XYZ file of C-alpha atoms in Angstrom:
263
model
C 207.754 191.008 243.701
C 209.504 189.950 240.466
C 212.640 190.389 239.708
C 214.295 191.076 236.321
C 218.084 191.387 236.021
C 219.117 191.661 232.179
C 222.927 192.078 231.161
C 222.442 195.828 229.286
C 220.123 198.894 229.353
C 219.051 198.245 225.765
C 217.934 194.225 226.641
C 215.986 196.064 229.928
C 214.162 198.288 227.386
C 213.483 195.342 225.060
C 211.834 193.747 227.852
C 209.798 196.008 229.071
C 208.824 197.125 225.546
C 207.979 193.723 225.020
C 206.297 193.312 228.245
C 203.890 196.255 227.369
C 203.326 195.350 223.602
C 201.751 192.086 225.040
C 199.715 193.711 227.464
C 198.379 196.359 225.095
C 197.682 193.368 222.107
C 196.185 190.907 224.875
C 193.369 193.594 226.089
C 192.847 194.520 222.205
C 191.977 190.551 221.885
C 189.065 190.605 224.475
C 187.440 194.055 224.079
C 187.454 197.327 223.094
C 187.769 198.937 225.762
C 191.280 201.066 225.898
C 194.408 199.678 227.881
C 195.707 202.708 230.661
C 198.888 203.080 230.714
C 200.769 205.103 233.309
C 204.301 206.265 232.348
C 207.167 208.585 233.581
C 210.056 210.843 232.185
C 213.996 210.511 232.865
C 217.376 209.308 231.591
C 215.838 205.830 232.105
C 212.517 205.302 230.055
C 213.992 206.671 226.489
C 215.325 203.337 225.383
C 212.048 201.754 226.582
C 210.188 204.536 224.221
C 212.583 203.899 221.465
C 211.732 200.573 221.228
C 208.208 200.748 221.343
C 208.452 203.621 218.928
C 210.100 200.478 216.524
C 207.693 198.326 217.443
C 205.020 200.607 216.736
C 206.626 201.108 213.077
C 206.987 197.333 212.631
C 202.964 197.422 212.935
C 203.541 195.318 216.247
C 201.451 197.477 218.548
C 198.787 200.302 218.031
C 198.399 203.115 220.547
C 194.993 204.581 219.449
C 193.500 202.325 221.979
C 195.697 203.625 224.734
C 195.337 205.948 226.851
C 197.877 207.390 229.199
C 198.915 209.163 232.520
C 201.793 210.464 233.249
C 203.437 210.499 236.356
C 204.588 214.018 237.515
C 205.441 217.606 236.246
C 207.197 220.434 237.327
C 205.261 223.258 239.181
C 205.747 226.745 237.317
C 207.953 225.670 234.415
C 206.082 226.679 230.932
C 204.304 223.555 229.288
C 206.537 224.912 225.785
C 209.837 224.543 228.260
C 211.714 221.979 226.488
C 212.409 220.313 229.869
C 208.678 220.350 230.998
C 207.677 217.001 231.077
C 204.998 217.502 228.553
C 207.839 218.362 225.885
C 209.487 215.203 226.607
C 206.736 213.046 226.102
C 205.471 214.596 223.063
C 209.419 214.860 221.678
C 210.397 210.690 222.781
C 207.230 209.479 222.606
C 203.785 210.775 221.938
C 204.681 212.315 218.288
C 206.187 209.260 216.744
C 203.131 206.877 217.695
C 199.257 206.797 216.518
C 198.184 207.585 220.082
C 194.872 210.028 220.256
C 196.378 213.668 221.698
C 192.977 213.425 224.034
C 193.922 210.493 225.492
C 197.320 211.747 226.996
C 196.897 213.113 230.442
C 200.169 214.929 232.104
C 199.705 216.935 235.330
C 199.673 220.525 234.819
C 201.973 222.512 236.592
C 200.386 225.958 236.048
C 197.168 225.366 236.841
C 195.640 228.136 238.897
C 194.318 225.852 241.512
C 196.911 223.178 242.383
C 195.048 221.188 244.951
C 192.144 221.086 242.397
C 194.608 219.901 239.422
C 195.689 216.532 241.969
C 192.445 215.913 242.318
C 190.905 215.897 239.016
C 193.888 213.691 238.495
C 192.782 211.226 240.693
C 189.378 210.944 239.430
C 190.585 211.236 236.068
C 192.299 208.167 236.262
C 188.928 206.745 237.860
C 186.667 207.757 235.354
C 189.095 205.721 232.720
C 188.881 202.650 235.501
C 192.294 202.634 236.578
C 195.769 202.023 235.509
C 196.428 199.031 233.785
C 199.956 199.041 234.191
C 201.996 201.661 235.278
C 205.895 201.872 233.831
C 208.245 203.872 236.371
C 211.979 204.309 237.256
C 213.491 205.634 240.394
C 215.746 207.895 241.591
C 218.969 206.970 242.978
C 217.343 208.017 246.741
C 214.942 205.172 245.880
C 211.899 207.783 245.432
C 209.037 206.987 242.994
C 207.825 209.524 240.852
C 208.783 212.751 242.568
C 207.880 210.778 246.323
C 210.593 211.620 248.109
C 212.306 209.975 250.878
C 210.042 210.063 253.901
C 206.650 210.622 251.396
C 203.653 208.457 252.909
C 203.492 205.145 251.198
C 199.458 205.600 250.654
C 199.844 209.292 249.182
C 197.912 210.301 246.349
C 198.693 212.770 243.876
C 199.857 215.999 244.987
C 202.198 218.832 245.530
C 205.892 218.137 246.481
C 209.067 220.270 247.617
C 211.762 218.717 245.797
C 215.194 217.366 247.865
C 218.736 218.643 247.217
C 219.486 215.574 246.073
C 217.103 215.613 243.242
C 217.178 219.456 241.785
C 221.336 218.300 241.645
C 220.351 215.190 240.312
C 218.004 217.269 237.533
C 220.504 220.180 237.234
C 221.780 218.040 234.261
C 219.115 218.610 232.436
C 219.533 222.651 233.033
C 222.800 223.343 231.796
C 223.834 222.711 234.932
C 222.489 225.075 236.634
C 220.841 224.508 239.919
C 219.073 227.514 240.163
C 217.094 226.531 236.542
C 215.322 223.698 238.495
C 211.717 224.039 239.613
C 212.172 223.005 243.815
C 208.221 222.228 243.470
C 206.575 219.395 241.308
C 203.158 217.714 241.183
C 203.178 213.858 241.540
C 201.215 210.890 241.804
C 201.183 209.567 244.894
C 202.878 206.016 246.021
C 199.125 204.902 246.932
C 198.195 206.046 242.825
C 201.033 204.039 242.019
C 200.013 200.980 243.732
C 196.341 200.794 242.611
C 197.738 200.268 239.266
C 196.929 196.604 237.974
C 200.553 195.892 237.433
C 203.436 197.967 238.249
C 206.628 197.459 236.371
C 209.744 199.471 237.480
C 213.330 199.885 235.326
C 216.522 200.685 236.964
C 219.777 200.438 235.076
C 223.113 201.747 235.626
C 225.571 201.731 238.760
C 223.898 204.766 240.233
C 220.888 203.062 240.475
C 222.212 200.166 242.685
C 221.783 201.305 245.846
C 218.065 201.792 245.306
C 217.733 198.486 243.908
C 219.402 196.694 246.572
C 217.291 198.772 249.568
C 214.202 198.240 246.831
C 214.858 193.977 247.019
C 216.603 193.380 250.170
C 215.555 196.138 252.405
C 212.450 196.599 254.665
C 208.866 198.215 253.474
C 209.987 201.682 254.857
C 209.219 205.445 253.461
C 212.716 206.132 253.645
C 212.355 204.088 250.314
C 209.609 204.513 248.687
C 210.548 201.985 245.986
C 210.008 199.464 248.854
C 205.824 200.081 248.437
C 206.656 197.621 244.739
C 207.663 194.755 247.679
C 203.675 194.508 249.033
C 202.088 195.044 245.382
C 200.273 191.623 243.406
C 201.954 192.235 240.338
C 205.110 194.062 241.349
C 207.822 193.928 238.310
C 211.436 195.624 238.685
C 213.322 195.252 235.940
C 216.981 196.228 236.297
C 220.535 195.331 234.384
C 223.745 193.896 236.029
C 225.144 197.276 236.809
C 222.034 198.297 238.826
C 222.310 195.126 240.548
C 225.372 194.938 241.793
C 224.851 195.507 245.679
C 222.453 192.997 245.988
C 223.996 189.688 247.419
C 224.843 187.014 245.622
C 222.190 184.713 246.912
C 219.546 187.325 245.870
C 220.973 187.661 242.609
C 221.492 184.208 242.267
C 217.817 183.063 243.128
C 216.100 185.723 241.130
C 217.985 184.584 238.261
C 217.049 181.039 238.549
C 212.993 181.644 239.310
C 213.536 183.415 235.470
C 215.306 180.728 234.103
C 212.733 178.339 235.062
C 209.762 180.131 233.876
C 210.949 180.446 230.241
């Protein structure tokens, strides 16, 4: 796994902007066929979406090549909700870029027949050939995507009950009110995750520390289901100083220096 520790939020979302932009323009140098991109919602992606929104308008990077899959969305809440998962995407992201409205694929969490929705997911991201690279965060429990403590590390996309910890967590985002949040949501799995080409993880802020530090230090254990990124090929996290501050200083230290030497 490869560790990333930048000073600020904004310098993690440059990176991983960055990091993307020269994935998407190095498979747009060898063929035509499109780059898959698998992305998620939250506090912690917007700067990361800002950015490539600039880079996008700089003529950088074009997104009508791309094509995308999202990582989760609440079960029950209207697709028109403005915290349905689909609104954020299309309101921080998808409206501001050139990317093809058929090529955006987000879960649906009022589809008649759930079970069947997961699993036309699954072979939806097949039938593109897989995930090139898919961008996550985590939660401060250390889940992935909506996998929740204790979720089998080779799950595939499904339905989950929702912690305590999380609705709370999410109750921001509902006036604060915990009985706004959907309990149920439909996720990829941890196994989806993994059979991504590259995986590349953000964490910032203090919050997030705990996570990091069980994510780095800790075992390969469903009680953290950011752990699976330990065992992946091309396993990125990409975290600032505040989310790294319970790792130890030898960790820090080390991961800092590996970087260093392969500028």
């Amino acid at each position: 796994m490869r560790l990333l520790i930048e000073p600020t939020p904004q310098e993690v979302a440059r990176w991983a902007a960055d990091y993307i932009v020269r994935a998407i323009n190095a498979r747009a140098a060898v063929t035509d066929a499109p780059f898959v991109l698998g992305l998620p919602t939250g506090s912690t992606p917007l700067e990361t979406y800002a950015e490539l929104i600039r880079r996008y308008e700089a003529g950088d990077v074009s997104f009508r090549n791309v094509v995308t899959f999202n990582m989760d969305e609440y079960v029950g809440l209207p697709e028109e909700h403005p915290e349905s998962y689909h609104s954020f995407m299309w309101n921080n992201f998808f409206s501001h870029i050139d990317i093809k409205p058929e090529n955006v694929h987000i879960l649906n969490g009022n589809a008649p027949d759930l079970v069947r929705e997961c699993a036309d997911y699954e072979a939806a991201i097949l039938a593109a050939g897989g995930i090139d690279l898919f961008m996550g965060g985590i939660g401060e429990d250390g889940h992935l995507a909506f996998n929740e403590p204790f979720s089998s590390m080779t799950s595939r996309t499904r339905q989950k009950t929702l912690t305590e910890d999380t609705i709370r967590v999410n109750a921001r985002f509902f006036d604060n009110d915990i009985e706004q949040v959907p309990k149920r949501a439909l996720t990829v799995g941890i196994g989806t995750v993994m059979d991504a080409r590259r995986v590349m993880i953000l964490a910032t802020g203090p919050k997030k520390a705990r996570a990091v530090r069980h994510g780095v230090e800790g075992g390969y254990s469903h009680q953290w289901t950011i752990s699976a990124l330990q065992v992946h090929p091309c396993g990125i996290l990409v975290c600032d100083d505040a989310a790294a501050q319970e790792l130890r200083v030898s960790t820090y230290r080390y991961f800092k220096q590996i970087e260093r030497d392969n500028l």
